[in-house]
CSV table of C-alpha atoms and ligand atoms in Angstrom, one decimal:
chain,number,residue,atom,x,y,z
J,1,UNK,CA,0.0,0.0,0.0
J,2,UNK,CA,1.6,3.3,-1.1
J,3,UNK,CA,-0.2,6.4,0.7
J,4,UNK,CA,-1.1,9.2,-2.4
J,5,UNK,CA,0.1,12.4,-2.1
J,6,UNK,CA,-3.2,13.8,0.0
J,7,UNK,CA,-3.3,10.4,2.1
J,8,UNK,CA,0.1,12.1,3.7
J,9,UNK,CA,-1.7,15.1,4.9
J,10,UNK,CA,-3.5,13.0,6.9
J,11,UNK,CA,-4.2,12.2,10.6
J,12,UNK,CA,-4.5,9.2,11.9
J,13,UNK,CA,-5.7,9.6,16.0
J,14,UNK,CA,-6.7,7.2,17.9
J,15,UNK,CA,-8.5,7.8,21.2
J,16,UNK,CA,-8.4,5.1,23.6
J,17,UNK,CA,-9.6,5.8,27.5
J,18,UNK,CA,-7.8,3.6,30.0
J,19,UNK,CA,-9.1,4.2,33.6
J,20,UNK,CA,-9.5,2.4,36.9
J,21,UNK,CA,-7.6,-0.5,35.3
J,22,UNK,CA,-5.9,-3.4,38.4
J,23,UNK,CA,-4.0,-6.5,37.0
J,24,UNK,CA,-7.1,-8.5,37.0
J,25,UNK,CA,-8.9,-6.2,34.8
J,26,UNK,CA,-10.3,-7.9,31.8
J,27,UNK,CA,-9.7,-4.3,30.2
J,28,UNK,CA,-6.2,-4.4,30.8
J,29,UNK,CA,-6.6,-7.4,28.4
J,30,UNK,CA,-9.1,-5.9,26.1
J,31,UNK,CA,-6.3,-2.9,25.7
J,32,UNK,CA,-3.6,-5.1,24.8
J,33,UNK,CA,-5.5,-7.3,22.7
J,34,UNK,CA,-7.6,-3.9,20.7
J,35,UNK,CA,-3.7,-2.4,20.2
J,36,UNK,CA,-2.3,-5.7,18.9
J,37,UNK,CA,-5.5,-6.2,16.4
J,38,UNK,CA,-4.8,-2.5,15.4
J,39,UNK,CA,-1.1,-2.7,14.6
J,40,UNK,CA,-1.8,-5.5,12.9
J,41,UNK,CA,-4.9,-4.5,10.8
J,42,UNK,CA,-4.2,-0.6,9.7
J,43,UNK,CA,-2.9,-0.2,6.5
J,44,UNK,CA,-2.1,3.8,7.6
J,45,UNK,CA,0.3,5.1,10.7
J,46,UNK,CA,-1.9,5.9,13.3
J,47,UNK,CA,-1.0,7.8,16.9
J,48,UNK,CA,-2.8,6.6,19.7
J,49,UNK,CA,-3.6,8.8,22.7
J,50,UNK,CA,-4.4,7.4,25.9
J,51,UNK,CA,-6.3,9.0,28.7
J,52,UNK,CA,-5.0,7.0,31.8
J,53,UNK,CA,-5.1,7.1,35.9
J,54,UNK,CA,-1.5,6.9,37.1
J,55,UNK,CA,-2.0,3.4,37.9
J,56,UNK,CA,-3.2,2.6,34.6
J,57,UNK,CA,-0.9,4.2,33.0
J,58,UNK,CA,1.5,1.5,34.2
J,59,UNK,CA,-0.4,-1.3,33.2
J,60,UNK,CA,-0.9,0.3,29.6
J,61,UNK,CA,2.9,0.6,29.2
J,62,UNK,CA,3.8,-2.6,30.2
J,63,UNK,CA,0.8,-4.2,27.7
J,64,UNK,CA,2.0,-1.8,25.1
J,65,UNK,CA,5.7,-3.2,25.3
J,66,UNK,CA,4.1,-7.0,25.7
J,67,UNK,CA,2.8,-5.9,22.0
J,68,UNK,CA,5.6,-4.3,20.5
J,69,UNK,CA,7.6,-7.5,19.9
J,70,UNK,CA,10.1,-7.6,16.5
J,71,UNK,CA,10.3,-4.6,14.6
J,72,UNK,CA,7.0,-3.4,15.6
J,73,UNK,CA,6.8,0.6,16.7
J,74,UNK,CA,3.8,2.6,18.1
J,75,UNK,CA,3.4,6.0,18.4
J,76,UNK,CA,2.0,7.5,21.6
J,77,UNK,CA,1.1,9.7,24.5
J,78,UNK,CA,-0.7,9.5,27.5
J,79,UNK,CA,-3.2,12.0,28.8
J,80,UNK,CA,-4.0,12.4,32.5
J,81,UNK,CA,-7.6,11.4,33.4
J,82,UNK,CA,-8.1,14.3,35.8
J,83,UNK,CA,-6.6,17.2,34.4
J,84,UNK,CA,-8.6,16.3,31.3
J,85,UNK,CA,-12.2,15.5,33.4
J,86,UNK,CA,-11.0,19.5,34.8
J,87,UNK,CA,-11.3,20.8,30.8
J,88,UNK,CA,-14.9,19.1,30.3
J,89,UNK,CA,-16.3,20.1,33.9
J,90,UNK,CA,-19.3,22.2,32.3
J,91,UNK,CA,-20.6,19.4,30.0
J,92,UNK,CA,-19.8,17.0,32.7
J,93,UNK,CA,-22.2,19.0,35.5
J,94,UNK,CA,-25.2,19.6,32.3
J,95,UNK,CA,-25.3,15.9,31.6
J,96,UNK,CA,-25.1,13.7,34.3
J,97,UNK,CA,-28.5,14.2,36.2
J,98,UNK,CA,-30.1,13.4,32.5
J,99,UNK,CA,-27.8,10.5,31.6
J,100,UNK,CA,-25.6,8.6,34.1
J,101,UNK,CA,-27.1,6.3,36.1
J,102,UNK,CA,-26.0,7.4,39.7
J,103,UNK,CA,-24.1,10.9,39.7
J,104,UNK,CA,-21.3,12.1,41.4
J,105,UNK,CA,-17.9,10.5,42.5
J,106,UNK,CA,-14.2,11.8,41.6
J,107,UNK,CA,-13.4,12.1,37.6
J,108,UNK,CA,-16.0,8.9,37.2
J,109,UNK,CA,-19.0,11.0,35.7
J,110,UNK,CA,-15.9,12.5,33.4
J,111,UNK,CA,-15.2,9.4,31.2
J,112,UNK,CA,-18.7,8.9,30.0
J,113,UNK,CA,-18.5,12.4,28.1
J,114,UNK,CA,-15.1,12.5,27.1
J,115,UNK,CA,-16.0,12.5,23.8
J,116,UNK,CA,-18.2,15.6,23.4
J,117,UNK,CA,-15.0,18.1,25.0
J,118,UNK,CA,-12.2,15.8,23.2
J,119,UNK,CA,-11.7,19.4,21.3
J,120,UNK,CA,-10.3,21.3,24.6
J,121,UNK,CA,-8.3,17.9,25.2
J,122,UNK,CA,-6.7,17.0,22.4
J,123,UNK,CA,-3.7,19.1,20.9
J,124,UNK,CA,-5.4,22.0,18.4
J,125,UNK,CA,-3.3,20.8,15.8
J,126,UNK,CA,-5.4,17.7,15.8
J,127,UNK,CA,-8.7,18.0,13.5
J,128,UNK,CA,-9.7,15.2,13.1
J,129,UNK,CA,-9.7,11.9,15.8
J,130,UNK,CA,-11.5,8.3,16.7
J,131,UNK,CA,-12.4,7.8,20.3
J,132,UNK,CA,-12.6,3.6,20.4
J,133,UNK,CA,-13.5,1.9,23.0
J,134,UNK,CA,-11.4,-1.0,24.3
J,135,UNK,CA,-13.8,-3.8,23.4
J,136,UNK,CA,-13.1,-3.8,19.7
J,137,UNK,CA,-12.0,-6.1,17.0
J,138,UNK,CA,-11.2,-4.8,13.7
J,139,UNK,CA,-12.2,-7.5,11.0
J,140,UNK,CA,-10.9,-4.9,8.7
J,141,UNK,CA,-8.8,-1.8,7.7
J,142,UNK,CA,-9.1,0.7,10.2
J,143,UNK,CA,-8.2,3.3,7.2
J,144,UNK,CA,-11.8,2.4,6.1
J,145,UNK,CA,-13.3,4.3,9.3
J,146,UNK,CA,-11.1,7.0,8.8
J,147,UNK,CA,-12.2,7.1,5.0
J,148,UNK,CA,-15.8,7.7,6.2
J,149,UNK,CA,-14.5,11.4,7.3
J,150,UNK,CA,-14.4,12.0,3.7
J,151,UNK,CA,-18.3,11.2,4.0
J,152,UNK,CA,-19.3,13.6,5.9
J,153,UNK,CA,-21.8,16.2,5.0
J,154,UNK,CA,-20.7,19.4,5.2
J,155,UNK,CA,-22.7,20.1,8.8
J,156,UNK,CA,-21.5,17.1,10.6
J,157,UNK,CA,-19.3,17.1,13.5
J,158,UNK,CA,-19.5,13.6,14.8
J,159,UNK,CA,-19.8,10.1,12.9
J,160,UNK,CA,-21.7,7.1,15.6
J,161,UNK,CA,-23.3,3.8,14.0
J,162,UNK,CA,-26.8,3.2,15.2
J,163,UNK,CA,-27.5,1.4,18.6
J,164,UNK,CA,-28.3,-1.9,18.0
J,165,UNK,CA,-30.9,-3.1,20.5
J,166,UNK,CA,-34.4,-1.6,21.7
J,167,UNK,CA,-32.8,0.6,24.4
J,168,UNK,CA,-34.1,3.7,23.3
J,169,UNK,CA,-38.0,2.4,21.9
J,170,UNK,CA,-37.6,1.6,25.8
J,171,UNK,CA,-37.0,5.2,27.0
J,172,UNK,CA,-39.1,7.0,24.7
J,173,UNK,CA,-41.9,5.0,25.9
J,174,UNK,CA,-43.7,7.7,27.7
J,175,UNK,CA,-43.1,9.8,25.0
J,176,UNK,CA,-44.2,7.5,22.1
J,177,UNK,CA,-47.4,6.6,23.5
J,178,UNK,CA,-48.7,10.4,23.3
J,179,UNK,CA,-46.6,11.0,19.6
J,180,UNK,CA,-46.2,9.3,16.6
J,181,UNK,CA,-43.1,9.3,15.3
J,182,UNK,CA,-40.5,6.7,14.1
J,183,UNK,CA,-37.8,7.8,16.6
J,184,UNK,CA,-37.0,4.3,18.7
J,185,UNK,CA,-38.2,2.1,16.1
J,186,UNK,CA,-35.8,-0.1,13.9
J,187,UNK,CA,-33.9,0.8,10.9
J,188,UNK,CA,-32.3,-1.1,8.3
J,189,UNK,CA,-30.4,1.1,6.2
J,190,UNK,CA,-28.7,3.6,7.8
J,191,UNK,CA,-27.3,5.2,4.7
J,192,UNK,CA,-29.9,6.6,3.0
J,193,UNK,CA,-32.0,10.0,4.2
J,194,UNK,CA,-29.4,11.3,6.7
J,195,UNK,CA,-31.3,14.1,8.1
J,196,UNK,CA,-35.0,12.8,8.9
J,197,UNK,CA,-34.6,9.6,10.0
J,198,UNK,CA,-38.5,9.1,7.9
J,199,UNK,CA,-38.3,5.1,8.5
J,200,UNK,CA,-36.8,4.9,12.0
J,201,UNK,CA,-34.4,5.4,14.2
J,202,UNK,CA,-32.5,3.1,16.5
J,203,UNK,CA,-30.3,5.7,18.6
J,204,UNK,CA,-26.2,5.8,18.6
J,205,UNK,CA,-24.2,3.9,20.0
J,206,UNK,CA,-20.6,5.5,21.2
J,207,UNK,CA,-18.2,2.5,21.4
J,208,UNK,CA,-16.6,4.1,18.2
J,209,UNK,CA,-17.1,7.8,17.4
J,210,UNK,CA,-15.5,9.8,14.7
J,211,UNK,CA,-15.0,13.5,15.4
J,212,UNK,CA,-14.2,16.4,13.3
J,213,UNK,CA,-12.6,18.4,16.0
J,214,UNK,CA,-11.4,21.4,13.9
J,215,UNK,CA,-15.4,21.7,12.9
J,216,UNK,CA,-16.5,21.3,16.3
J,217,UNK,CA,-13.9,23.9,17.5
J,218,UNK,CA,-15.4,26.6,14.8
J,219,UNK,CA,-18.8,25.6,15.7
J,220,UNK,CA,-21.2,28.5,16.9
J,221,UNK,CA,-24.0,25.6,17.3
J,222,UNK,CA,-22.0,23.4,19.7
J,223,UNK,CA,-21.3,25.6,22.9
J,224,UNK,CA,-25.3,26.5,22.5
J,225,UNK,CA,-25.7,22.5,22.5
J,226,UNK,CA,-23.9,21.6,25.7
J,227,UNK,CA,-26.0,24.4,27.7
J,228,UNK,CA,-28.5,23.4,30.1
J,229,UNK,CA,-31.1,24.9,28.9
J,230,UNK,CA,-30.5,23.0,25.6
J,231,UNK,CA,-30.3,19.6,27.4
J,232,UNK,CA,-33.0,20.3,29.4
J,233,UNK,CA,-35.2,21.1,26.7
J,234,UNK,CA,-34.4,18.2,24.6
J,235,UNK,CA,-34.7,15.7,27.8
J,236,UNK,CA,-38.4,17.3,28.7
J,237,UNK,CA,-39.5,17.3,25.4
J,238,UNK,CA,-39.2,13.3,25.0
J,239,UNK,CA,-39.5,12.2,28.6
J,240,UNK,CA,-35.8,10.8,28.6
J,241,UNK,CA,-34.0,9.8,31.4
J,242,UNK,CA,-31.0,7.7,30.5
J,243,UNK,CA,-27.8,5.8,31.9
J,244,UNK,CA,-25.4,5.4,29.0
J,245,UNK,CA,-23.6,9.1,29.3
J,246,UNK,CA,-22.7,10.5,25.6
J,247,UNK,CA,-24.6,8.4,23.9
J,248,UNK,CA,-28.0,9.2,25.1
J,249,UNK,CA,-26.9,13.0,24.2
J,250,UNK,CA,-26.1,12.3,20.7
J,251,UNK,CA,-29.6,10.2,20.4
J,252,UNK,CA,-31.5,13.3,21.3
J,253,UNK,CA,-29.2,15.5,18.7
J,254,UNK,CA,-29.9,13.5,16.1
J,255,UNK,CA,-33.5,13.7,17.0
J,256,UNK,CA,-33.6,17.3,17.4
J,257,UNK,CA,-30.2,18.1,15.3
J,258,UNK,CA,-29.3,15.4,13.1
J,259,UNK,CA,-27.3,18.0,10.4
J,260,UNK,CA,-24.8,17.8,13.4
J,261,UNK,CA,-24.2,13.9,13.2
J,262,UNK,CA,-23.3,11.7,10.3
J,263,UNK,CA,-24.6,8.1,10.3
J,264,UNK,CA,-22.2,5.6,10.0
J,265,UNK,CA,-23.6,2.2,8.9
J,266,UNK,CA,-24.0,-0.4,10.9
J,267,UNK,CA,-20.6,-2.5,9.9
J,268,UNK,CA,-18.6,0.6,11.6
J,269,UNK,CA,-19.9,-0.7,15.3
J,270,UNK,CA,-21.5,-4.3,15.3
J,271,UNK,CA,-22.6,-4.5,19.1
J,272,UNK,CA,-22.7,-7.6,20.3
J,273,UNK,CA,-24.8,-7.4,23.5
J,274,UNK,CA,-28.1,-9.4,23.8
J,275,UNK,CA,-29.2,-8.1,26.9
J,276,UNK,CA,-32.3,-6.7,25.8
J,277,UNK,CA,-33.5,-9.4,24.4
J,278,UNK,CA,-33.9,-11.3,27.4
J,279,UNK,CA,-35.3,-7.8,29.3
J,280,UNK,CA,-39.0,-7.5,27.8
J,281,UNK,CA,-38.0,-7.7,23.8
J,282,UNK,CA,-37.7,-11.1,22.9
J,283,UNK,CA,-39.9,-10.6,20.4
J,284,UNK,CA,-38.2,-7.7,18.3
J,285,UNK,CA,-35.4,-8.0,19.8
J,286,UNK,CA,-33.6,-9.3,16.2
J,287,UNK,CA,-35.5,-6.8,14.3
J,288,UNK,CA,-32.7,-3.8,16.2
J,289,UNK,CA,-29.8,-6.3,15.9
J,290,UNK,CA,-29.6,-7.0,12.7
J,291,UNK,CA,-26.9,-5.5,10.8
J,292,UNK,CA,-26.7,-6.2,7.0
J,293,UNK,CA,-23.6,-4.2,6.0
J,294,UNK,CA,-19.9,-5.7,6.0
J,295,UNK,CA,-18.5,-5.7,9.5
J,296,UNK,CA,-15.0,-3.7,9.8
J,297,UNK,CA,-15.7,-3.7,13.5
J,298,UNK,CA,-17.1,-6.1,16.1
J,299,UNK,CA,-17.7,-4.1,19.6
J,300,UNK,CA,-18.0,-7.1,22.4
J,301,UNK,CA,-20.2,-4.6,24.5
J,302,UNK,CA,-21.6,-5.0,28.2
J,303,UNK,CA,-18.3,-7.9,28.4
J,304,UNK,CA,-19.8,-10.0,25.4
J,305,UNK,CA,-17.1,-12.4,24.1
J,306,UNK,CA,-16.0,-11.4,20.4
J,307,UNK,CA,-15.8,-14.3,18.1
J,308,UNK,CA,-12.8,-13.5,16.4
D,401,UDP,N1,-13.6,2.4,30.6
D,401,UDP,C1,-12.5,2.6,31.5
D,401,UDP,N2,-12.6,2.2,32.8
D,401,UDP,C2,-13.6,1.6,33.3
D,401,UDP,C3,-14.8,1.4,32.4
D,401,UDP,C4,-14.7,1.8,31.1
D,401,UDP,O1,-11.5,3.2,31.0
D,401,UDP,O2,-13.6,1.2,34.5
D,401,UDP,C5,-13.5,2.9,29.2
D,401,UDP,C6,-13.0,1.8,28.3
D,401,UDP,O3,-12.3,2.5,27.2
D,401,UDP,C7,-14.2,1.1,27.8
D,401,UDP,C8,-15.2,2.3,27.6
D,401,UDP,O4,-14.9,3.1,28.8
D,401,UDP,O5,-14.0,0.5,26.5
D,401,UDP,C9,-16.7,2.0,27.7
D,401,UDP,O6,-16.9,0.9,28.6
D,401,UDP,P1,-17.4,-0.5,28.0
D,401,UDP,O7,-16.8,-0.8,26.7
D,401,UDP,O8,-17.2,-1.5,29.1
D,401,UDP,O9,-19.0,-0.2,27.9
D,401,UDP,P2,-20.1,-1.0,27.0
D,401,UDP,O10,-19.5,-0.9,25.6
D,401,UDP,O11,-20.2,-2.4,27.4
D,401,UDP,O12,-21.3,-0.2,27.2
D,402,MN,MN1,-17.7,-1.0,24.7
């Protein structure tokens, strides 16, 4: 593979959040087994970026260099949990009595929202990054997630895949009973009609989200976004009360905003988690799980084995 002359100009980051990790963690393994798949899979040079605990931190390294055998080289830096959790304090404080399930201790509230103030964390000559999380297996070219930057409409700040299971038909509930609308019902094809979701929408999921920080730096909409008052109108209006941090926020955007998110398909974050099904949905269950585009990533989410 020989990189063409604008392929060059390019950024490759990779966001990876590392936190509260102890020897037995099966994330220390996830990490090590996620970088390893990476090296191994990416046909461009990426630069990983860690957000770590001090005591993490040490785990990371020594996983790193347990993956960095022959001639293999990786290029990274660690970020400090708390100081970044400090640059995010505002969105952290408007989002967590909406969407985390019980508020309030130390930089814990802090990693579910990482994503959304990535822009005052990462370096400003970074415009464009990939927050992953650590239960991952890339079936294929991570340069193909990158590619889907070049997708974007013109509005978009953030690319998410759809959530795959009925979790948000179930929180809309209240809401859908008074309304008609096709918000929380299934979806098949997530590429076509970006904006109105007519057919259905499933929600996002967050285990891999591409961001266009340079946009989302520029952006007069965001800072408006992340206000209370914005949150709390788009929470009252549909009766949501959630537990799954970003993502819930980006559901209700791209209800209420959806120029500001791109869809990825489904193949960009195949969630493997069947919890729902055996929590009230048996029946429709596979109707929100099906995914029938080419997988590039498998996301082995609430600590669902990944057949590899
Ligand atoms: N994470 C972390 N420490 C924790 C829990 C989570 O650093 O104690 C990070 C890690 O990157 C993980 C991500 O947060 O991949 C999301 O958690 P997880 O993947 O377990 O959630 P799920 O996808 O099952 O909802
Ligand atoms: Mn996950």
């Amino acid at each position: 593979f020989l990189p063409s002359a604008p392929h060059n100009s390019k950024e490759y980051n990779i966001w990876l959040i590392f936190t509260k990790v102890t020897n037995v963690s099966t994330l220390s393994y996830k990490f090590r087994d996620l970088l390893h798949n990476l090296l191994n899979v990416s046909s461009v040079p990426l630069r990983f970026n860690i957000i770590v605990d001090k005591g993490s931190q040490t785990i990371a390294e020594n996983q790193i260099s347990e993956t960095l055998y022959g001639n293999k080289s990786m290029v990274y830096s660690f970020y400090d949990i708390e100081e970044s959790a400090k640059k995010i304090q505002d969105i952290v404080e408007v989002m967590t009595p909406h969407f985390s399930s019980k508020p309030g201790t130390y930089y814990s509230d802090a990693l579910f929202y990482i994503s959304l103030g990535l822009y005052r964390i990462a370096p400003q000559s970074q415009h464009f990054a990939i927050l992953l999380d650590c239960d991952l297996y890339f079936k294929k070219d991570i340069a193909l997630l990158f590619n889907e930057f070049d997708r974007f409409k013109p509005t978009a700040l953030f690319g998410l895949a759809p959530e795959l299971t009925p979790v948000y038909r179930h929180i809309l509930h209240m809401y859908k009973a008074k309304h008609n609308t096709t918000f929380g019902e299934f979806y098949h094809d997530n590429n076509i009609s970006n904006d109105v979701h007519p057919k259905g929408f499933q929600g996002y999921n967050t285990g891999v989200v591409l961001i266009n920080l340079g946009a989302q730096r520029k952006s007069l909409e965001f800072p408006k976004l992340i206000l209370n008052e914005s949150v709390q109108a788009m929470t009252s209006k549909y009766r949501f009360r959630g537990h799954l941090g970003d993502q819930d926020f980006y559901t209700l955007v791209g209800y209420e905003h959806p120029h500001l998110i791109q869809t990825l398909n489904c193949g960009f974050n195949r969630q493997l988690c069947t919890w729902w099904r055996d929590h009230g949905y048996s029946s429709i269950f596979a109707d929100y799980f099906k995914c029938n585009h080419d997988v590039v990533v498998l996301h082995g989410n609430c600590n669902t084995r990944i057949p590899k």
